[in-house]
Amino acid sequence: MTDAPIRIGLAGYGFGGRYFHAPLLASTPDCEFLGVVTASPERRKQVADELNRPAYDSLEALARAGAEAVAISTPADTHVPLAQEALRLGLAVVCDKPFALDAASARETTELAEQLRVPLTVYQNRRWDSDFLTLRRLLAEGALGTLTRFESRFERFQPEPGPPAAGGGTLLDFGSHLVDQALVLSGPVERVYAEMRSRENGEGLDEDVFVALTHQSGALSHLSGSWRQGAPGPRFRATGTTGTYVVDGVDGQEDLLVAGASPASEGERWGIEPEPRWGQVLRGDHTEPAPSARGEWDLFYPAFAAALRGTRPLPVDPWDAVTTATVLDAARTSAATGEVVRLP
């Protein structure tokens, strides 16, 4: 056992790598951020200019440089081959979502990690969103009673250019977060119904998705993802037996990172939501503010480092991502057939 920082690299320097991973890796004392694997000359220049770290031609080159782990933030269709390559090189893996394009590939990769005894986790950072942590706190305190219906949305009005190809479409991109949060809150799913729309000509990626989950607990989750919603609904409306939590805006950590801030630059201010962005607990005519928990994306990589050192579990069990992929597969089938899909 050692307290030395884990030596970790990053594969990919697109939007996700540049804003969601690099600043957090660079801000984590438990990580020695070695550099970025990318073949793009443009990206390599950005890495040199913005990070002052080397770029590597391959995962193998990163491993030769002494890495013991890699965070993969590349287009969705490359996640599985890169994760499997990294695992076979002995590199512990953080894989961005969507973990895989389908459940079979997700299961195969998770089983490979277990066979090789190399740690694998999935970057479900939205588990550490301020609003989601607030909702979990309210439920733990009994402020809402028992959760009966969870309405969750990632909706925006950006029909042009629409969903980026790298994310694999709205069901995979937004749905990976929406379904993961629903599973964390309400547990296993027994029935899935979904509707999906692509562009008006029926070509291209899906850009508008609705998924309804019936959980074994009896709770319902209604999940929406859209790139052409002119009137986005509240981020959450979570209804329990004694009250409802409603919050409108999306957690502010993404905006901070895109603006160039980081946990290192913000210190104790990181993840703090101003009072006007707090949600509310409503019981009929009675309304009370629900002070927002601190957003905690900054805790993911310290938790991953601790897991590699054997002092705590992985921050996200990869089998959770297999379950999420199974639900997304069922949603795709339901949308194609118009039927409810029952899960084993």
GROMACS .gro file of C-alpha atoms in nm:
model
  344
    1MET     CA    1   0.000   0.000   0.000
    2THR     CA    2   0.117   0.351  -0.075
    3ASP     CA    3  -0.019   0.703  -0.044
    4ALA     CA    4   0.156   0.815  -0.363
    5PRO     CA    5  -0.070   0.973  -0.628
    6ILE     CA    6  -0.194   0.735  -0.895
    7ARG     CA    7  -0.030   0.791  -1.234
    8ILE     CA    8  -0.315   0.848  -1.478
    9GLY     CA    9  -0.356   0.962  -1.835
   10LEU     CA   10  -0.651   1.078  -2.040
   11ALA     CA   11  -0.760   0.931  -2.374
   12GLY     CA   12  -0.934   1.194  -2.586
   13TYR     CA   13  -0.935   1.573  -2.574
   14GLY     CA   14  -1.268   1.665  -2.725
   15PHE     CA   15  -1.534   1.848  -2.525
   16GLY     CA   16  -1.558   1.583  -2.254
   17GLY     CA   17  -1.188   1.527  -2.210
   18ARG     CA   18  -1.103   1.895  -2.226
   19TYR     CA   19  -1.369   2.019  -1.983
   20PHE     CA   20  -1.505   1.727  -1.779
   21HIS     CA   21  -1.188   1.530  -1.711
   22ALA     CA   22  -0.866   1.726  -1.760
   23PRO     CA   23  -0.946   2.006  -1.509
   24LEU     CA   24  -1.059   1.756  -1.245
   25LEU     CA   25  -0.756   1.534  -1.295
   26ALA     CA   26  -0.525   1.835  -1.275
   27SER     CA   27  -0.700   1.950  -0.956
   28THR     CA   28  -0.676   1.618  -0.772
   29PRO     CA   29  -0.371   1.580  -0.546
   30ASP     CA   30  -0.434   1.203  -0.543
   31CYS     CA   31  -0.364   1.190  -0.918
   32GLU     CA   32  -0.047   1.252  -1.114
   33PHE     CA   33  -0.188   1.360  -1.450
   34LEU     CA   34   0.064   1.234  -1.706
   35GLY     CA   35  -0.085   1.360  -2.032
   36VAL     CA   36  -0.331   1.284  -2.310
   37VAL     CA   37  -0.359   1.012  -2.573
   38THR     CA   38  -0.466   1.173  -2.901
   39ALA     CA   39  -0.362   1.144  -3.264
   40SER     CA   40  -0.513   1.477  -3.372
   41PRO     CA   41  -0.251   1.746  -3.443
   42GLU     CA   42  -0.502   2.012  -3.334
   43ARG     CA   43  -0.571   1.834  -3.006
   44ARG     CA   44  -0.202   1.772  -2.944
   45LYS     CA   45  -0.135   2.145  -2.978
   46GLN     CA   46  -0.420   2.221  -2.736
   47VAL     CA   47  -0.278   1.974  -2.486
   48ALA     CA   48   0.063   2.138  -2.506
   49ASP     CA   49  -0.075   2.493  -2.485
   50GLU     CA   50  -0.346   2.439  -2.224
   51LEU     CA   51  -0.209   2.160  -2.005
   52ASN     CA   52   0.166   2.181  -2.057
   53ARG     CA   53   0.168   1.802  -2.061
   54PRO     CA   54   0.278   1.555  -2.327
   55ALA     CA   55   0.054   1.390  -2.583
   56TYR     CA   56   0.086   1.018  -2.649
   57ASP     CA   57   0.025   0.831  -2.974
   58SER     CA   58  -0.138   0.528  -2.813
   59LEU     CA   59  -0.252   0.365  -2.491
   60GLU     CA   60   0.056   0.146  -2.515
   61ALA     CA   61   0.278   0.455  -2.518
   62LEU     CA   62   0.092   0.589  -2.215
   63ALA     CA   63   0.150   0.261  -2.033
   64ARG     CA   64   0.522   0.271  -2.122
   65ALA     CA   65   0.536   0.620  -1.970
   66GLY     CA   66   0.444   0.469  -1.635
   67ALA     CA   67   0.067   0.513  -1.625
   68GLU     CA   68  -0.132   0.280  -1.405
   69ALA     CA   69  -0.474   0.414  -1.510
   70VAL     CA   70  -0.650   0.595  -1.793
   71ALA     CA   71  -0.970   0.796  -1.825
   72ILE     CA   72  -1.138   0.735  -2.161
   73SER     CA   73  -1.332   1.030  -2.305
   74THR     CA   74  -1.362   0.959  -2.675
   75PRO     CA   75  -1.658   0.910  -2.912
   76ALA     CA   76  -1.910   0.659  -2.780
   77ASP     CA   77  -1.842   0.394  -3.041
   78THR     CA   78  -1.475   0.374  -2.935
   79HIS     CA   79  -1.535   0.323  -2.562
   80VAL     CA   80  -1.548  -0.056  -2.561
   81PRO     CA   81  -1.244  -0.125  -2.784
   82LEU     CA   82  -1.033   0.132  -2.600
   83ALA     CA   83  -1.144   0.012  -2.256
   84GLN     CA   84  -1.066  -0.348  -2.346
   85GLU     CA   85  -0.727  -0.251  -2.488
   86ALA     CA   86  -0.645  -0.056  -2.172
   87LEU     CA   87  -0.751  -0.343  -1.947
   88ARG     CA   88  -0.530  -0.586  -2.139
   89LEU     CA   89  -0.240  -0.343  -2.091
   90GLY     CA   90  -0.304  -0.357  -1.717
   91LEU     CA   91  -0.437  -0.001  -1.698
   92ALA     CA   92  -0.721   0.065  -1.455
   93VAL     CA   93  -1.001   0.235  -1.648
   94VAL     CA   94  -1.244   0.522  -1.599
   95CYS     CA   95  -1.476   0.504  -1.900
   96ASP     CA   96  -1.697   0.797  -1.987
   97LYS     CA   97  -2.066   0.738  -2.053
   98PRO     CA   98  -2.226   0.590  -2.250
   99PHE     CA   99  -2.013   0.298  -2.133
  100ALA     CA  100  -2.110   0.092  -2.438
  101LEU     CA  101  -2.348   0.102  -2.731
  102ASP     CA  102  -2.538  -0.200  -2.601
  103ALA     CA  103  -2.565  -0.420  -2.294
  104ALA     CA  104  -2.381  -0.718  -2.446
  105SER     CA  105  -2.067  -0.508  -2.505
  106ALA     CA  106  -2.092  -0.354  -2.159
  107ARG     CA  107  -2.120  -0.699  -2.001
  108GLU     CA  108  -1.829  -0.837  -2.203
  109THR     CA  109  -1.603  -0.550  -2.096
  110THR     CA  110  -1.700  -0.578  -1.730
  111GLU     CA  111  -1.638  -0.954  -1.734
  112LEU     CA  112  -1.297  -0.895  -1.897
  113ALA     CA  113  -1.202  -0.653  -1.616
  114GLU     CA  114  -1.298  -0.915  -1.359
  115GLN     CA  115  -1.105  -1.189  -1.539
  116LEU     CA  116  -0.793  -0.971  -1.560
  117ARG     CA  117  -0.846  -0.833  -1.208
  118VAL     CA  118  -0.798  -0.478  -1.335
  119PRO     CA  119  -1.023  -0.205  -1.188
  120LEU     CA  120  -1.292  -0.060  -1.417
  121THR     CA  121  -1.541   0.215  -1.338
  122VAL     CA  122  -1.776   0.442  -1.533
  123TYR     CA  123  -1.783   0.820  -1.516
  124GLN     CA  124  -2.142   0.872  -1.401
  125ASN     CA  125  -2.058   1.219  -1.273
  126ARG     CA  126  -2.424   1.325  -1.253
  127ARG     CA  127  -2.454   1.117  -0.936
  128TRP     CA  128  -2.259   1.403  -0.780
  129ASP     CA  129  -2.478   1.685  -0.917
  130SER     CA  130  -2.599   1.933  -0.658
  131ASP     CA  131  -2.967   1.876  -0.738
  132PHE     CA  132  -2.938   1.496  -0.726
  133LEU     CA  133  -2.750   1.505  -0.395
  134THR     CA  134  -3.017   1.741  -0.261
  135LEU     CA  135  -3.294   1.504  -0.367
  136ARG     CA  136  -3.121   1.208  -0.204
  137ARG     CA  137  -3.079   1.409   0.115
  138LEU     CA  138  -3.446   1.504   0.120
  139LEU     CA  139  -3.549   1.141   0.074
  140ALA     CA  140  -3.309   1.026   0.347
  141GLU     CA  141  -3.452   1.288   0.584
  142GLY     CA  142  -3.809   1.180   0.508
  143ALA     CA  143  -3.900   1.525   0.376
  144LEU     CA  144  -4.087   1.377   0.077
  145GLY     CA  145  -4.206   1.049   0.224
  146THR     CA  146  -4.164   0.751  -0.010
  147LEU     CA  147  -4.072   0.837  -0.370
  148THR     CA  148  -4.355   0.746  -0.606
  149ARG     CA  149  -4.274   0.934  -0.929
  150PHE     CA  150  -3.943   1.072  -1.052
  151GLU     CA  151  -3.953   1.311  -1.347
  152SER     CA  152  -3.610   1.400  -1.483
  153ARG     CA  153  -3.513   1.596  -1.792
  154PHE     CA  154  -3.220   1.708  -1.999
  155GLU     CA  155  -3.400   1.934  -2.246
  156ARG     CA  156  -3.271   2.219  -2.460
  157PHE     CA  157  -3.359   2.401  -2.780
  158GLN     CA  158  -3.064   2.345  -3.011
  159PRO     CA  159  -3.212   2.178  -3.320
  160GLU     CA  160  -2.908   2.290  -3.515
  161PRO     CA  161  -2.671   2.117  -3.506
  162GLY     CA  162  -2.860   1.880  -3.275
  163PRO     CA  163  -2.701   1.597  -3.076
  164PRO     CA  164  -2.327   1.554  -3.138
  165ALA     CA  165  -2.233   1.234  -3.317
  166ALA     CA  166  -1.972   1.155  -3.053
  167GLY     CA  167  -2.245   1.094  -2.795
  168GLY     CA  168  -2.423   0.831  -3.001
  169GLY     CA  169  -2.763   1.000  -2.996
  170THR     CA  170  -2.989   1.138  -2.725
  171LEU     CA  171  -3.099   0.803  -2.581
  172LEU     CA  172  -2.740   0.696  -2.520
  173ASP     CA  173  -2.596   1.036  -2.432
  174PHE     CA  174  -2.859   1.191  -2.205
  175GLY     CA  175  -3.027   0.859  -2.131
  176SER     CA  176  -2.716   0.713  -1.968
  177HIS     CA  177  -2.740   0.977  -1.695
  178LEU     CA  178  -3.118   0.983  -1.671
  179VAL     CA  179  -3.151   0.606  -1.633
  180ASP     CA  180  -2.854   0.577  -1.397
  181GLN     CA  181  -3.003   0.833  -1.159
  182ALA     CA  182  -3.344   0.663  -1.171
  183LEU     CA  183  -3.185   0.328  -1.085
  184VAL     CA  184  -2.991   0.479  -0.795
  185LEU     CA  185  -3.312   0.625  -0.655
  186SER     CA  186  -3.564   0.347  -0.711
  187GLY     CA  187  -3.376   0.027  -0.789
  188PRO     CA  188  -3.433  -0.243  -1.050
  189VAL     CA  189  -3.673  -0.194  -1.341
  190GLU     CA  190  -3.938  -0.444  -1.452
  191ARG     CA  191  -4.106  -0.259  -1.744
  192VAL     CA  192  -3.980  -0.009  -2.003
  193TYR     CA  193  -4.176   0.206  -2.250
  194ALA     CA  194  -4.010   0.458  -2.480
  195GLU     CA  195  -4.071   0.702  -2.765
  196MET     CA  196  -3.795   0.840  -2.989
  197ARG     CA  197  -3.778   1.088  -3.272
  198SER     CA  198  -3.500   1.157  -3.519
  199ARG     CA  199  -3.490   1.448  -3.761
  200GLU     CA  200  -3.801   1.519  -3.964
  201ASN     CA  201  -3.666   1.316  -4.254
  202GLY     CA  202  -3.609   1.021  -4.023
  203GLU     CA  203  -3.235   1.030  -4.082
  204GLY     CA  204  -2.954   1.088  -3.837
  205LEU     CA  205  -2.931   1.052  -3.462
  206ASP     CA  206  -3.232   1.044  -3.232
  207GLU     CA  207  -3.282   1.393  -3.090
  208ASP     CA  208  -3.597   1.364  -2.877
  209VAL     CA  209  -3.657   1.079  -2.631
  210PHE     CA  210  -3.909   0.987  -2.364
  211VAL     CA  211  -3.861   0.680  -2.142
  212ALA     CA  212  -4.103   0.552  -1.878
  213LEU     CA  213  -3.972   0.301  -1.624
  214THR     CA  214  -4.174   0.096  -1.380
  215HIS     CA  215  -3.949  -0.013  -1.096
  216GLN     CA  216  -3.988  -0.331  -0.896
  217SER     CA  217  -4.046  -0.106  -0.595
  218GLY     CA  218  -4.358   0.034  -0.762
  219ALA     CA  219  -4.202   0.375  -0.824
  220LEU     CA  220  -4.231   0.531  -1.169
  221SER     CA  221  -3.957   0.723  -1.353
  222HIS     CA  222  -4.045   0.949  -1.646
  223LEU     CA  223  -3.729   1.056  -1.827
  224SER     CA  224  -3.697   1.306  -2.112
  225GLY     CA  225  -3.405   1.407  -2.331
  226SER     CA  226  -3.435   1.655  -2.616
  227TRP     CA  227  -3.241   1.890  -2.840
  228ARG     CA  228  -3.550   2.060  -2.984
  229GLN     CA  229  -3.765   2.136  -2.680
  230GLY     CA  230  -3.861   2.503  -2.702
  231ALA     CA  231  -3.997   2.507  -2.346
  232PRO     CA  232  -3.773   2.289  -2.128
  233GLY     CA  233  -3.942   2.151  -1.819
  234PRO     CA  234  -3.795   2.142  -1.467
  235ARG     CA  235  -3.479   1.942  -1.424
  236PHE     CA  236  -3.648   1.733  -1.152
  237ARG     CA  237  -3.999   1.694  -1.023
  238ALA     CA  238  -3.974   1.419  -0.764
  239THR     CA  239  -4.301   1.331  -0.596
  240GLY     CA  240  -4.326   1.137  -0.273
  241THR     CA  241  -4.611   1.039  -0.047
  242THR     CA  242  -4.582   1.360   0.157
  243GLY     CA  243  -4.428   1.621  -0.073
  244THR     CA  244  -4.267   1.710  -0.406
  245TYR     CA  245  -3.921   1.846  -0.482
  246VAL     CA  246  -3.894   2.069  -0.789
  247VAL     CA  247  -3.577   2.226  -0.925
  248ASP     CA  248  -3.549   2.407  -1.258
  249GLY     CA  249  -3.187   2.468  -1.351
  250VAL     CA  250  -2.911   2.221  -1.429
  251ASP     CA  251  -2.624   2.180  -1.181
  252GLY     CA  252  -2.366   2.455  -1.236
  253GLN     CA  253  -2.043   2.253  -1.233
  254GLU     CA  254  -2.037   2.205  -1.610
  255ASP     CA  255  -2.067   2.581  -1.669
  256LEU     CA  256  -1.781   2.642  -1.426
  257LEU     CA  257  -1.553   2.399  -1.606
  258VAL     CA  258  -1.639   2.534  -1.951
  259ALA     CA  259  -1.567   2.886  -1.823
  260GLY     CA  260  -1.219   2.778  -1.719
  261ALA     CA  261  -1.276   2.735  -1.346
  262SER     CA  262  -1.180   2.420  -1.156
  263PRO     CA  263  -1.187   2.285  -0.801
  264ALA     CA  264  -0.827   2.407  -0.770
  265SER     CA  265  -0.920   2.764  -0.864
  266GLU     CA  266  -1.248   2.778  -0.670
  267GLY     CA  267  -1.153   2.600  -0.350
  268GLU     CA  268  -1.438   2.584  -0.100
  269ARG     CA  269  -1.667   2.772  -0.341
  270TRP     CA  270  -1.666   2.478  -0.582
  271GLY     CA  271  -2.010   2.329  -0.642
  272ILE     CA  272  -2.199   2.582  -0.427
  273GLU     CA  273  -2.531   2.678  -0.585
  274PRO     CA  274  -2.654   3.035  -0.519
  275GLU     CA  275  -2.987   3.062  -0.341
  276PRO     CA  276  -3.184   3.172  -0.652
  277ARG     CA  277  -3.095   2.833  -0.806
  278TRP     CA  278  -3.222   2.627  -0.513
  279GLY     CA  279  -3.519   2.400  -0.560
  280GLN     CA  280  -3.835   2.391  -0.353
  281VAL     CA  281  -4.037   2.138  -0.158
  282LEU     CA  282  -4.409   2.180  -0.224
  283ARG     CA  283  -4.709   2.043  -0.038
  284GLY     CA  284  -5.014   2.195  -0.202
  285ASP     CA  285  -5.015   2.567  -0.122
  286HIS     CA  286  -4.721   2.530   0.116
  287THR     CA  287  -4.379   2.594  -0.038
  288GLU     CA  288  -4.039   2.595   0.129
  289PRO     CA  289  -3.688   2.636  -0.012
  290ALA     CA  290  -3.465   2.330  -0.033
  291PRO     CA  291  -3.105   2.450   0.018
  292SER     CA  292  -2.887   2.286  -0.243
  293ALA     CA  293  -2.618   2.040  -0.145
  294ARG     CA  294  -2.271   2.117  -0.274
  295GLY     CA  295  -2.201   1.967  -0.615
  296GLU     CA  296  -1.922   1.714  -0.579
  297TRP     CA  297  -1.773   1.624  -0.916
  298ASP     CA  298  -1.439   1.695  -0.751
  299LEU     CA  299  -1.478   1.383  -0.535
  300PHE     CA  300  -1.486   1.130  -0.821
  301TYR     CA  301  -1.114   1.105  -0.894
  302PRO     CA  302  -1.007   1.102  -0.526
  303ALA     CA  303  -1.251   0.814  -0.480
  304PHE     CA  304  -1.108   0.634  -0.784
  305ALA     CA  305  -0.754   0.682  -0.651
  306ALA     CA  306  -0.857   0.543  -0.313
  307ALA     CA  307  -1.013   0.241  -0.485
  308LEU     CA  308  -0.688   0.170  -0.669
  309ARG     CA  309  -0.506   0.189  -0.336
  310GLY     CA  310  -0.754  -0.057  -0.186
  311THR     CA  311  -0.902   0.174   0.076
  312ARG     CA  312  -1.256   0.206  -0.063
  313PRO     CA  313  -1.483   0.066  -0.337
  314LEU     CA  314  -1.486   0.202  -0.690
  315PRO     CA  315  -1.698   0.519  -0.717
  316VAL     CA  316  -1.932   0.348  -0.969
  317ASP     CA  317  -1.971  -0.030  -0.994
  318PRO     CA  318  -1.936  -0.118  -1.366
  319TRP     CA  319  -2.223  -0.364  -1.329
  320ASP     CA  320  -2.445  -0.061  -1.265
  321ALA     CA  321  -2.354   0.057  -1.615
  322VAL     CA  322  -2.442  -0.287  -1.755
  323THR     CA  323  -2.785  -0.253  -1.593
  324THR     CA  324  -2.825   0.097  -1.740
  325ALA     CA  325  -2.730  -0.034  -2.085
  326THR     CA  326  -2.987  -0.313  -2.048
  327VAL     CA  327  -3.260  -0.058  -1.979
  328LEU     CA  328  -3.147   0.155  -2.275
  329ASP     CA  329  -3.157  -0.152  -2.502
  330ALA     CA  330  -3.513  -0.217  -2.386
  331ALA     CA  331  -3.605   0.148  -2.450
  332ARG     CA  332  -3.474   0.124  -2.806
  333THR     CA  333  -3.680  -0.190  -2.863
  334SER     CA  334  -3.992  -0.031  -2.716
  335ALA     CA  335  -3.956   0.278  -2.931
  336ALA     CA  336  -3.922   0.061  -3.243
  337THR     CA  337  -4.218  -0.165  -3.165
  338GLY     CA  338  -4.447   0.065  -2.967
  339GLU     CA  339  -4.475  -0.202  -2.699
  340VAL     CA  340  -4.382  -0.218  -2.333
  341VAL     CA  341  -4.071  -0.431  -2.278
  342ARG     CA  342  -4.053  -0.647  -1.967
  343LEU     CA  343  -3.713  -0.710  -1.809
  344PRO     CA  344  -3.623  -1.036  -1.634
   0.00000   0.00000   0.00000
